[in-house]
Amino acid sequence: MYRSDIELELKSIEPRLLLVPRKVVDKVVLHQRKLPAILGLISGQFSNVDSVWTDFETLNAIAQEIEFELEIGSLPFGRILLLAKVESEMSGKFNTEQRNILYWRRIFHAEVKLKFFELKEQGLLSSTKIENKIKTIGRTVFSEALMVLEQEHKIFPEQDITDKYISFAACFAELYRFSENLLTNYFPSIKDYEALLLIIKDDVSEDVIFQETRLTGTQNPHPTPETHAEESSEYFKRLSEQAEKESLLNNATESAILWTQANRVAPAELSPDTLEKAHKEIRKLVKRLQSALNFNSNDFQNWESALLPLLDKADQGSFPVEARLLTELQSACEDYEQEIYRIDILGWAMSLGKKSMKRPLRFQRLIKIHQRLKEASLNAITTRLAFADRKKLETLLQLVWKQNEKKLRNEIRPIIENNLQLVGLKGEGAFGEIARRRLVEEFLDLIIEQGYLNYSELRDMISRNHLKLEDVRDASSFFKGDALLTLDENLSVQLDGIYRRSDFYLRWLEKSTALNFGTATGRTLTKFLTLPFGGSFLLIESADLINDKISGERIPDLTRTLAFIALGIFFFGIINNTSFRTFVLEVLLYFWKTAKFIFYKIPSALLTWNPFLLIWKSLPVQVIYSLILKPLVFTEAIALWLPKSYPYHVGEIVLFIGFTLLLNSRPGRLLSEFAISGYLNPTPIM
């Protein structure tokens, strides 16, 4: 095989190295993680991995899957290093020197990992030792670094703590040597880089590896101070301009975050002023919060000191939890400052102008503010702050959240109570009063929890409660609507914005069934006649229609009659006899457990049974699966919708051949992988 000069030089540094396209590295990583390739393509969980240590057995096992010609006979036994080529990623933008630095960087990272792997195999990197190192670094600091690395797909959730530490150490050493300016992005809480480097050097001499992996003639990768200063100054200017624009738009949160980002690259003489501008935006946000939440001036300083520490983390990563918390608080201010209206042209026209076309939705504003505060309180729990700062922030948010909820309940409760009393749900006696209060609080709980209530939920709450609606007394109450419809109409007006009135067809349905459930005679007929025998009739008719469609024959009249009587008696027993209903439920539960055992537990056990897995991975089964079963599934799924215009299933045969070629040919697989990964995979940062 032809080998380029760069590959020969890399192999002189690491003889076990093999230069491959990035997709090969990706597939080997997925194989090690025991994930299907398509899952990795869709999730993009391996797009930042530049190298991977594997072995001959693994490569030999997945040689067909990785879609790359490997000279299996020339590969060394034992460990093999797969290094992703950089030429295809450079697109002509980099010169030879920059290409060599990228290769140096990748092989350095791989060699640092290799030294740690060897220590682990020798038993010199025990879990106790790793725990001591994490304790020295700081658990909070280490956890935050792991979170960033996991977001960048450089470590994976299923790895144990030792493998995560190895990846952490290799990434830190790589950034320290090759991209020192990115250390604050990946490890924002680490202040003493030299101290962490000494912890790594206790196990691996990364400085020695740095020199051993250097390519011939390659200079140190650190940028010159002049170039770095020019780039930082330009970046600072862009961030400052954007922050000022956001401030003019009254977007204090985004402006404060941008000023914080600008401060990280600001010239020394401008840093204090830049930081003060970020703090000024937070003070603007606190002032708006004071108006919205009505806390006193003594709490102003507490809020300011609680929100300022969030800025140190809010500019890291893609919309972190600290930024989300600040955004929720600002949204609560906007909900308070901006009146919410509903434009009801139809209602205005039908009322001949008596109803207002533009109606304010006051309660919806209160609900939205409450939801913002709730979300901010939940976000506060996971913020990356010091323990004391986080507890202070949580306490403030919990306090205003609960106060706002109490205020909301106190405003809505009298409206509910008055309307319940108006329709006759008064609650007589001690038990009646308890039931009434329970109904009111359940009403409030549902509104607080989901932000709205509709007719169906109101109907279900009343049906569960011990309070009962009044019966239909006369023809007037029947045609105008029963107590439930009256309550529905009143709440839709008085709680406009958080209660949705029933649709017209539900109102018609309620009116048409009022005699069945709203009178003593109607309830008796419904319970003993309509439900059991009406249900039996509907079931028999449905079965008859289905049988007619399938076989073209109707069920005989005698069979229909006997089945109607038998099912009617069966439903009668279920509805009106507790013992019979319990017996039926026990029988159904027995059949359910039996079916679950046969159709779920046995197949689940079979799929994890080693002999079955060996059979599944065997060549004959894979051939049948790839060339017959998989194309057949796609063929039948499409063929069901095709017109039956060709004899002998010509259309199905053409589809089957097409799917067989498409799903199993190399061009088809390459095209699908390229399309999915190109569209969904994130762009690597480093």
XYZ file of C-alpha atoms in Angstrom:
686
model
C 0.000 0.000 0.000
C 1.259 3.473 -0.875
C 2.093 5.505 2.210
C 2.586 9.273 2.288
C 5.615 10.932 3.851
C 3.574 12.164 6.798
C 2.277 8.660 7.523
C 5.794 7.237 7.402
C 7.003 9.903 9.834
C 4.074 9.277 12.171
C 4.761 5.529 12.086
C 8.380 6.213 13.014
C 7.018 7.861 16.182
C 4.357 5.190 16.831
C 4.836 1.969 14.788
C 1.340 0.743 15.714
C -0.285 3.780 14.088
C -2.700 3.587 11.179
C -3.975 6.707 9.378
C -7.658 6.326 8.513
C -10.629 8.561 7.597
C -12.485 10.006 10.565
C -15.532 7.810 9.887
C -13.417 4.723 10.654
C -12.431 6.180 14.034
C -16.087 6.996 14.659
C -17.261 3.461 13.908
C -14.612 1.859 16.096
C -15.602 4.163 18.968
C -19.243 3.151 18.519
C -18.253 -0.509 18.436
C -16.368 -0.089 21.712
C -19.429 1.624 23.199
C -21.669 -1.197 21.908
C -23.857 1.296 20.014
C -25.292 0.856 16.501
C -23.587 3.017 13.884
C -26.807 4.734 12.859
C -27.415 5.795 16.484
C -24.042 7.467 16.601
C -24.640 9.216 13.299
C -27.949 10.635 14.449
C -26.822 11.632 17.943
C -23.423 12.960 16.845
C -21.876 11.474 19.977
C -18.433 10.760 18.544
C -17.695 13.651 16.220
C -14.884 15.093 18.395
C -12.834 11.907 18.724
C -9.613 12.172 16.704
C -7.902 8.941 17.741
C -8.747 5.622 19.298
C -6.730 2.697 20.620
C -8.139 -0.637 19.499
C -6.807 -4.128 18.798
C -6.394 -6.544 15.909
C -9.344 -8.707 16.928
C -11.740 -5.745 16.938
C -10.606 -4.462 13.548
C -10.805 -7.927 12.061
C -14.342 -8.370 13.440
C -15.694 -5.091 12.031
C -13.567 -4.839 8.868
C -16.674 -5.205 6.677
C -18.639 -2.620 8.644
C -16.068 0.198 8.638
C -16.085 0.480 4.816
C -12.311 0.959 4.525
C -9.747 -1.277 2.908
C -7.466 -2.597 5.648
C -4.498 -4.858 5.028
C -5.440 -7.220 7.822
C -2.360 -9.352 7.253
C -0.001 -6.405 7.782
C -1.616 -5.159 10.997
C 0.257 -5.764 14.254
C -1.269 -7.978 16.900
C -2.201 -6.318 20.164
C -2.853 -2.588 20.341
C -3.393 -0.500 17.204
C -3.737 3.283 17.103
C -6.254 4.640 14.594
C -5.527 8.295 13.876
C -8.021 10.417 11.914
C -6.584 12.082 8.812
C -6.566 15.864 8.909
C -6.211 16.609 5.188
C -9.932 16.096 4.480
C -10.806 18.459 7.359
C -8.512 21.301 6.316
C -10.111 22.161 2.954
C -6.932 23.877 1.814
C -7.035 26.440 4.630
C -3.913 25.242 6.468
C -0.326 25.052 5.377
C 2.005 22.114 5.953
C 3.192 23.480 9.299
C -0.369 23.714 10.614
C -1.169 20.231 9.295
C 1.863 18.810 11.111
C 0.832 20.520 14.355
C -2.619 18.920 14.103
C -1.056 15.479 13.641
C 1.363 16.163 16.499
C -1.563 17.165 18.692
C -3.531 14.010 17.925
C -0.682 11.578 18.425
C 0.324 13.382 21.643
C -3.222 12.952 23.009
C -3.233 9.264 22.041
C 0.183 8.571 23.608
C -0.805 10.230 26.893
C -3.880 8.022 27.006
C -1.781 4.959 26.213
C 0.489 5.571 29.215
C -2.551 5.811 31.478
C -4.046 2.619 29.985
C -0.804 0.757 30.681
C -0.795 1.973 34.289
C -4.399 0.824 34.661
C -3.564 -2.644 33.322
C -0.616 -2.900 35.710
C -2.867 -2.077 38.669
C -1.097 1.221 39.335
C -4.197 3.329 38.686
C -6.694 1.963 41.194
C -10.079 3.500 41.880
C -8.847 4.614 45.320
C -5.941 6.469 43.738
C -8.283 8.119 41.235
C -10.616 9.206 44.046
C -7.685 10.783 45.896
C -6.663 12.673 42.765
C -10.221 13.926 42.249
C -10.327 15.030 45.875
C -7.081 16.959 45.362
C -8.430 18.626 42.213
C -11.790 19.317 43.851
C -14.955 17.314 43.248
C -16.985 20.292 42.065
C -14.199 21.423 39.741
C -13.752 17.906 38.359
C -17.506 17.354 37.887
C -17.837 20.637 36.010
C -14.933 19.710 33.721
C -16.513 16.302 33.027
C -19.806 17.984 32.152
C -18.092 20.212 29.586
C -16.128 17.296 28.115
C -19.304 15.217 27.903
C -21.092 18.038 26.089
C -18.203 18.133 23.617
C -18.383 14.297 23.269
C -14.849 13.688 24.498
C -16.048 11.418 27.297
C -19.154 9.239 27.411
C -21.733 8.548 30.153
C -21.128 4.790 30.275
C -17.399 5.137 31.045
C -16.235 4.391 34.584
C -14.565 7.063 36.700
C -11.064 5.842 35.837
C -11.608 6.115 32.075
C -13.210 9.524 32.545
C -10.177 10.696 34.523
C -7.854 9.397 31.795
C -9.773 11.333 29.124
C -9.842 14.395 31.380
C -6.075 14.270 31.914
C -5.321 13.703 28.214
C -7.610 16.573 27.138
C -6.097 18.939 29.693
C -2.534 18.068 28.679
C -3.419 18.490 24.996
C -5.028 21.895 25.524
C -2.215 23.043 27.805
C 0.388 22.212 25.166
C -1.473 23.177 21.986
C -4.388 25.557 22.746
C -3.770 27.200 26.084
C -6.264 29.957 25.307
C -9.091 27.354 25.281
C -8.381 26.066 28.794
C -10.831 28.526 30.351
C -13.601 27.237 28.060
C -13.116 23.575 28.953
C -11.950 23.964 32.561
C -13.472 27.263 33.777
C -13.117 26.520 37.490
C -9.459 25.475 37.356
C -7.289 28.433 38.276
C -3.879 26.828 38.896
C -2.963 24.969 35.697
C 0.553 24.165 36.881
C -0.764 22.418 39.994
C -3.063 20.219 37.891
C -0.205 19.468 35.515
C 1.866 18.229 38.475
C -0.980 15.865 39.453
C -0.937 14.425 35.916
C 2.873 14.176 35.928
C 2.713 11.978 39.019
C 1.579 9.231 36.638
C 2.561 10.291 33.113
C 5.448 12.497 31.991
C 3.457 14.463 29.444
C 6.358 16.864 28.805
C 8.522 13.943 27.670
C 5.720 12.657 25.417
C 5.338 16.188 24.036
C 8.929 16.123 22.797
C 8.908 12.470 21.687
C 5.851 12.975 19.468
C 7.099 16.204 17.844
C 7.268 15.935 14.048
C 10.532 16.915 12.387
C 10.924 20.674 11.969
C 7.666 21.536 13.739
C 7.751 24.608 15.965
C 5.937 24.992 19.277
C 2.216 25.592 18.639
C 1.806 28.618 20.956
C 0.747 31.766 19.043
C 2.941 34.840 19.249
C 1.832 37.451 21.781
C 1.287 40.077 19.046
C -1.028 37.865 16.993
C -2.943 36.759 20.066
C -3.356 40.343 21.240
C -4.668 41.480 17.857
C -7.183 38.624 17.694
C -8.328 39.245 21.279
C -8.734 42.979 20.666
C -10.903 42.371 17.598
C -12.984 39.772 19.432
C -13.380 42.126 22.411
C -14.605 44.883 20.115
C -17.220 42.633 18.481
C -18.523 41.409 21.838
C -18.692 44.945 23.240
C -20.687 46.231 20.264
C -23.109 43.312 20.487
C -23.516 43.805 24.258
C -24.364 47.482 23.772
C -26.987 46.586 21.144
C -28.627 44.093 23.498
C -28.617 46.667 26.296
C -30.446 49.167 24.070
C -33.041 46.455 23.354
C -33.553 46.101 27.133
C -32.108 42.576 27.017
C -30.105 42.883 30.227
C -29.390 39.160 30.555
C -27.804 38.744 27.128
C -25.938 42.026 27.493
C -24.475 40.988 30.860
C -23.349 37.626 29.459
C -21.716 39.297 26.448
C -19.899 41.800 28.693
C -18.647 38.852 30.768
C -17.353 37.144 27.634
C -15.715 40.389 26.545
C -14.020 40.712 29.928
C -12.260 37.375 29.405
C -10.415 38.742 26.367
C -10.339 42.416 27.376
C -7.037 44.334 27.575
C -5.901 44.705 31.179
C -6.673 48.424 31.315
C -10.282 47.863 30.097
C -11.120 44.844 32.238
C -12.484 46.695 35.344
C -14.762 48.895 33.229
C -15.986 45.889 31.214
C -16.807 43.928 34.348
C -18.634 46.918 35.817
C -20.824 47.113 32.703
C -21.802 43.455 33.163
C -22.683 44.147 36.808
C -24.671 47.216 35.762
C -26.864 45.059 33.511
C -27.532 42.687 36.405
C -28.561 45.653 38.564
C -30.982 46.702 35.806
C -32.445 43.191 35.859
C -32.801 43.258 39.666
C -34.585 46.617 39.466
C -37.089 45.163 37.003
C -37.534 42.148 39.274
C -38.240 44.467 42.199
C -41.117 46.035 40.276
C -42.479 42.661 39.142
C -42.161 40.790 42.449
C -42.604 43.741 44.796
C -39.755 42.925 47.188
C -38.454 45.713 49.436
C -35.294 47.766 48.988
C -33.483 45.786 51.695
C -33.678 42.688 49.489
C -32.232 44.530 46.480
C -28.636 43.961 47.593
C -29.382 40.312 48.376
C -30.729 39.736 44.874
C -27.798 41.522 43.263
C -25.213 39.537 45.231
C -27.098 36.293 44.467
C -27.270 36.845 40.691
C -23.776 38.247 40.066
C -21.936 34.892 40.594
C -24.038 33.392 37.780
C -22.190 35.499 35.198
C -18.956 33.573 35.715
C -20.652 30.430 34.356
C -23.412 31.861 32.152
C -21.101 32.458 29.166
C -19.717 28.914 29.058
C -21.043 26.373 26.576
C -24.318 26.435 24.707
C -27.003 28.128 26.837
C -25.921 26.699 30.229
C -28.215 26.456 33.224
C -26.985 29.780 34.641
C -27.937 31.601 31.436
C -31.313 29.824 31.399
C -32.005 30.964 34.968
C -31.241 34.613 34.175
C -33.356 34.388 31.017
C -36.337 33.010 32.963
C -36.131 35.872 35.458
C -35.980 38.426 32.655
C -38.969 36.741 30.962
C -40.908 37.062 34.240
C -40.180 40.806 34.166
C -41.371 41.040 30.557
C -44.584 39.182 31.413
C -45.212 41.700 34.201
C -44.416 44.735 32.043
C -46.431 43.721 28.982
C -50.204 43.314 29.170
C -51.519 40.148 27.494
C -54.650 40.592 25.360
C -57.031 38.402 23.414
C -58.564 39.680 20.163
C -62.097 38.229 19.927
C -63.683 39.533 16.727
C -66.302 36.751 16.571
C -67.477 37.331 20.146
C -67.614 41.085 19.578
C -69.684 40.648 16.393
C -72.121 38.097 17.875
C -72.726 40.337 20.903
C -73.402 43.283 18.576
C -70.532 45.222 20.070
C -71.486 44.676 23.714
C -68.372 42.582 24.360
C -64.971 44.169 24.038
C -62.978 43.139 20.988
C -59.691 43.437 22.902
C -59.806 41.706 26.285
C -56.912 41.752 28.794
C -55.953 38.326 30.177
C -54.865 39.327 33.662
C -54.750 35.852 35.170
C -52.653 34.519 32.321
C -49.994 37.123 33.147
C -49.916 35.951 36.762
C -49.711 32.314 35.707
C -46.844 32.967 33.275
C -44.878 34.866 35.943
C -45.415 31.973 38.352
C -44.203 29.437 35.783
C -41.078 31.514 35.080
C -40.249 31.675 38.786
C -40.829 27.951 39.169
C -38.495 27.140 36.270
C -35.852 29.510 37.644
C -36.096 27.838 41.069
C -35.585 24.409 39.521
C -32.605 25.677 37.510
C -31.020 27.116 40.653
C -30.551 23.604 42.046
C -28.150 22.623 39.242
C -26.177 25.866 38.959
C -22.399 25.546 39.193
C -21.966 27.908 42.124
C -20.270 27.605 45.472
C -22.487 25.926 48.058
C -23.200 29.133 50.008
C -23.973 31.133 46.842
C -26.260 28.432 45.489
C -28.193 28.091 48.762
C -28.652 31.870 48.934
C -30.005 31.969 45.390
C -32.280 28.969 45.993
C -33.685 30.570 49.155
C -34.520 33.854 47.413
C -36.142 32.139 44.437
C -38.129 29.708 46.577
C -39.387 32.602 48.697
C -40.690 34.712 45.784
C -42.038 31.609 44.031
C -44.101 30.580 47.065
C -45.241 34.156 47.708
C -46.390 34.513 44.115
C -48.220 31.170 44.279
C -49.979 32.200 47.488
C -51.029 35.487 45.894
C -52.322 33.670 42.814
C -54.348 31.196 44.885
C -55.857 33.962 47.003
C -57.032 35.820 43.890
C -58.567 32.807 42.141
C -60.071 31.023 45.165
C -63.001 33.457 45.799
C -64.020 33.277 42.138
C -64.188 29.471 42.255
C -66.042 29.401 45.584
C -68.657 31.925 44.441
C -69.368 30.055 41.226
C -69.623 26.675 42.976
C -72.141 28.137 45.387
C -74.056 29.719 42.512
C -74.669 26.322 40.839
C -75.590 24.546 44.078
C -72.273 22.950 45.069
C -72.399 24.387 48.591
C -71.343 21.486 50.788
C -73.784 20.984 53.655
C -72.488 19.755 56.998
C -68.893 18.999 57.995
C -68.310 16.338 55.320
C -69.853 18.541 52.656
C -67.612 21.444 53.632
C -64.527 19.209 53.472
C -65.560 17.984 50.015
C -66.151 21.560 48.828
C -62.740 22.742 50.052
C -61.075 19.735 48.492
C -62.711 20.514 45.138
C -61.571 24.152 45.305
C -57.977 23.234 46.185
C -57.854 20.552 43.491
C -59.033 23.185 41.027
C -56.256 25.546 42.165
C -53.597 22.813 42.168
C -54.315 21.934 38.561
C -54.207 25.556 37.434
C -50.926 26.146 39.290
C -49.380 22.944 37.953
C -50.216 23.215 34.247
C -51.216 26.866 33.876
C -54.767 26.325 32.614
C -57.937 24.275 33.050
C -60.547 23.053 30.585
C -64.067 21.713 30.672
C -63.085 18.037 30.616
C -60.867 18.444 33.682
C -63.589 20.393 35.499
C -66.134 17.670 34.734
C -63.772 14.919 35.932
C -62.947 16.764 39.178
C -66.622 17.146 40.042
C -67.338 13.492 39.205
C -64.557 12.375 41.590
C -65.783 14.615 44.395
C -68.459 13.761 46.962
C -70.351 16.944 46.113
C -73.013 16.304 43.503
C -74.659 18.661 41.063
C -78.361 19.380 41.359
C -80.732 17.351 39.198
C -82.466 18.823 36.164
C -85.589 20.338 37.712
C -87.661 21.491 34.742
C -87.696 22.046 30.985
C -86.139 25.491 31.343
C -83.014 24.173 33.090
C -82.799 21.365 30.534
C -82.786 23.641 27.479
C -80.602 26.367 29.003
C -78.086 23.846 30.268
C -77.564 22.064 33.566
C -75.444 23.267 36.494
C -72.207 22.003 34.932
C -72.707 24.025 31.740
C -73.644 27.094 33.788
C -70.433 26.734 35.811
C -68.477 26.207 32.593
C -69.842 29.420 31.056
C -69.281 31.555 34.168
C -65.676 30.408 34.661
C -64.815 31.046 31.014
C -65.724 34.708 31.551
C -64.348 35.307 35.050
C -61.138 33.285 34.561
C -60.547 34.337 30.979
C -57.124 33.207 29.822
C -56.695 30.259 32.184
C -60.037 28.464 31.804
C -61.168 27.217 28.407
C -64.883 26.791 27.840
C -66.180 23.538 26.362
C -66.533 23.205 22.601
C -70.033 23.393 21.147
C -70.277 19.650 20.476
C -69.422 18.898 24.117
C -72.165 21.265 25.260
C -74.648 19.521 22.970
C -73.517 16.145 24.271
C -73.919 17.312 27.873
C -77.416 18.633 27.175
C -78.500 15.487 25.333
C -77.377 13.214 28.190
C -78.665 15.430 31.002
C -81.889 13.390 31.327
C -79.879 10.167 31.584
C -77.684 11.348 34.453
C -79.470 14.415 35.835
C -82.685 12.646 36.937
C -83.303 9.682 39.251
C -85.245 7.763 36.585
C -82.597 8.416 33.956
C -79.782 7.175 36.228
C -81.682 3.935 36.936
C -82.336 3.247 33.248
C -78.738 4.087 32.347
C -77.227 1.825 34.989
C -79.447 -1.216 34.497
C -80.416 -1.008 30.816
C -78.643 1.527 28.601
C -75.032 0.827 29.543
C -75.040 -3.004 29.708
C -77.358 -3.805 26.813
C -76.511 -0.717 24.757
C -72.841 -1.648 25.039
C -73.661 -5.209 24.040
C -75.568 -3.997 20.970
C -72.695 -1.733 19.830
C -70.132 -4.507 20.259
C -72.214 -7.025 18.286
C -72.866 -4.518 15.492
C -69.155 -3.669 15.257
C -68.209 -7.342 15.029
C -70.902 -7.901 12.393
C -69.637 -5.043 10.202
C -66.011 -6.189 10.478
C -66.976 -9.766 9.610
C -68.969 -8.522 6.612
C -65.966 -6.551 5.320
C -63.576 -9.492 5.717
C -65.654 -12.492 4.644
C -68.651 -10.878 2.941
C -71.058 -12.678 5.300
C -73.202 -11.370 8.155
C -73.485 -13.024 11.547
C -76.613 -15.269 11.733
C -79.588 -13.719 13.548
C -79.735 -16.457 16.206
C -76.053 -16.011 17.012
C -76.498 -12.231 17.168
C -79.449 -12.546 19.558
C -77.740 -15.028 21.902
C -74.522 -12.999 21.907
C -76.481 -9.793 22.598
C -78.211 -11.336 25.641
C -75.037 -12.987 26.969
C -72.907 -9.853 26.615
C -75.671 -7.708 28.115
C -75.819 -9.927 31.208
C -71.999 -9.945 31.373
C -71.797 -6.127 31.268
C -74.692 -5.896 33.747
C -72.727 -8.010 36.215
C -69.537 -5.986 35.749
C -71.332 -2.671 36.294
C -73.582 -3.656 39.196
C -71.854 -6.496 41.066
C -68.558 -5.858 42.878
C -67.656 -9.534 43.379
C -68.193 -10.388 39.719
C -66.206 -7.315 38.619
C -63.299 -8.335 40.877
C -63.365 -11.884 39.469
C -63.244 -10.593 35.866
C -60.318 -8.300 36.679
C -58.385 -11.177 38.268
C -58.943 -13.356 35.183
C -57.818 -10.550 32.851
C -54.750 -9.928 35.015
C -53.857 -13.617 34.836
C -54.105 -13.611 31.034
C -52.074 -10.391 30.879
C -49.254 -11.862 32.977
C -49.262 -15.020 30.852
C -49.130 -13.061 27.597
C -46.390 -10.798 28.969
C -44.311 -13.835 29.940
C -44.723 -15.479 26.532
C -44.414 -12.473 24.250
C -42.090 -10.186 26.250
C -40.019 -11.926 28.915
C -39.089 -14.994 26.872
C -37.999 -12.921 23.811
C -36.115 -10.498 26.102
C -34.215 -13.341 27.733
C -33.552 -14.890 24.332
C -32.066 -11.658 22.960
C -29.481 -11.570 25.769
C -28.713 -15.300 25.670
C -25.131 -15.874 24.494
C -25.887 -18.882 22.238
C -28.603 -16.856 20.504
C -26.228 -13.909 20.056
C -23.623 -16.217 18.524
C -26.231 -17.575 16.116
C -27.405 -14.053 15.303
C -23.856 -12.918 14.481
C -23.171 -15.971 12.334
C -22.666 -15.498 8.589
C -25.788 -17.412 7.374
C -28.126 -15.503 9.700
C -26.571 -12.143 8.799
C -26.926 -12.972 5.096
C -30.601 -13.852 5.570
C -31.158 -10.697 7.631
C -29.330 -8.342 5.246
C -30.443 -9.800 1.920
C -33.943 -11.062 2.731
C -35.548 -9.871 5.965
C -34.454 -6.223 5.993
C -35.328 -5.499 2.329
C -38.565 -7.475 2.739
C -39.764 -5.253 5.598
C -39.218 -2.075 3.560
C -40.746 -3.686 0.471
C -43.953 -4.724 2.216
C -44.253 -1.356 3.948
C -44.264 0.381 0.541
C -46.139 -2.323 -1.383
C -49.186 -2.017 0.871
C -49.840 1.402 -0.670
C -49.241 0.430 -4.282
C -52.158 -0.344 -6.643
C -52.515 -4.045 -7.425
C -52.231 -3.506 -11.166
C -49.420 -5.941 -12.028
C -49.762 -9.733 -11.982
C -47.401 -11.965 -10.026
C -46.383 -9.155 -7.698
C -44.152 -7.471 -10.255
C -44.131 -4.247 -8.233
C -43.122 -6.068 -5.049
C -40.286 -7.866 -6.818
C -38.916 -4.617 -8.252
C -39.106 -2.945 -4.846
C -37.416 -5.901 -3.153
C -34.503 -5.868 -5.597
C -34.175 -2.090 -5.272
C -34.127 -2.124 -1.476
C -31.676 -5.040 -1.431
C -29.235 -3.075 -3.565
C -29.819 0.173 -1.706
C -29.529 -1.164 1.840
C -26.534 -3.419 1.232
C -24.392 -1.653 -1.360
C -21.391 0.358 -0.268
C -22.417 3.519 -2.180
C -25.828 3.419 -0.529
C -24.369 3.077 2.970
C -21.739 5.750 2.356
C -24.307 8.176 0.960
C -26.724 7.718 3.875
C -23.965 8.043 6.484
C -22.557 11.148 4.789
C -25.984 12.791 4.569
C -26.942 12.065 8.185
C -23.581 12.954 9.747
C -23.133 16.056 7.595
C -26.534 17.399 8.613
C -26.727 16.399 12.273
C -23.204 16.194 13.688
C -21.941 19.273 15.566
C -18.754 21.036 14.477
C -15.805 20.154 16.735
C -14.403 22.937 18.903
C -10.875 21.603 19.141
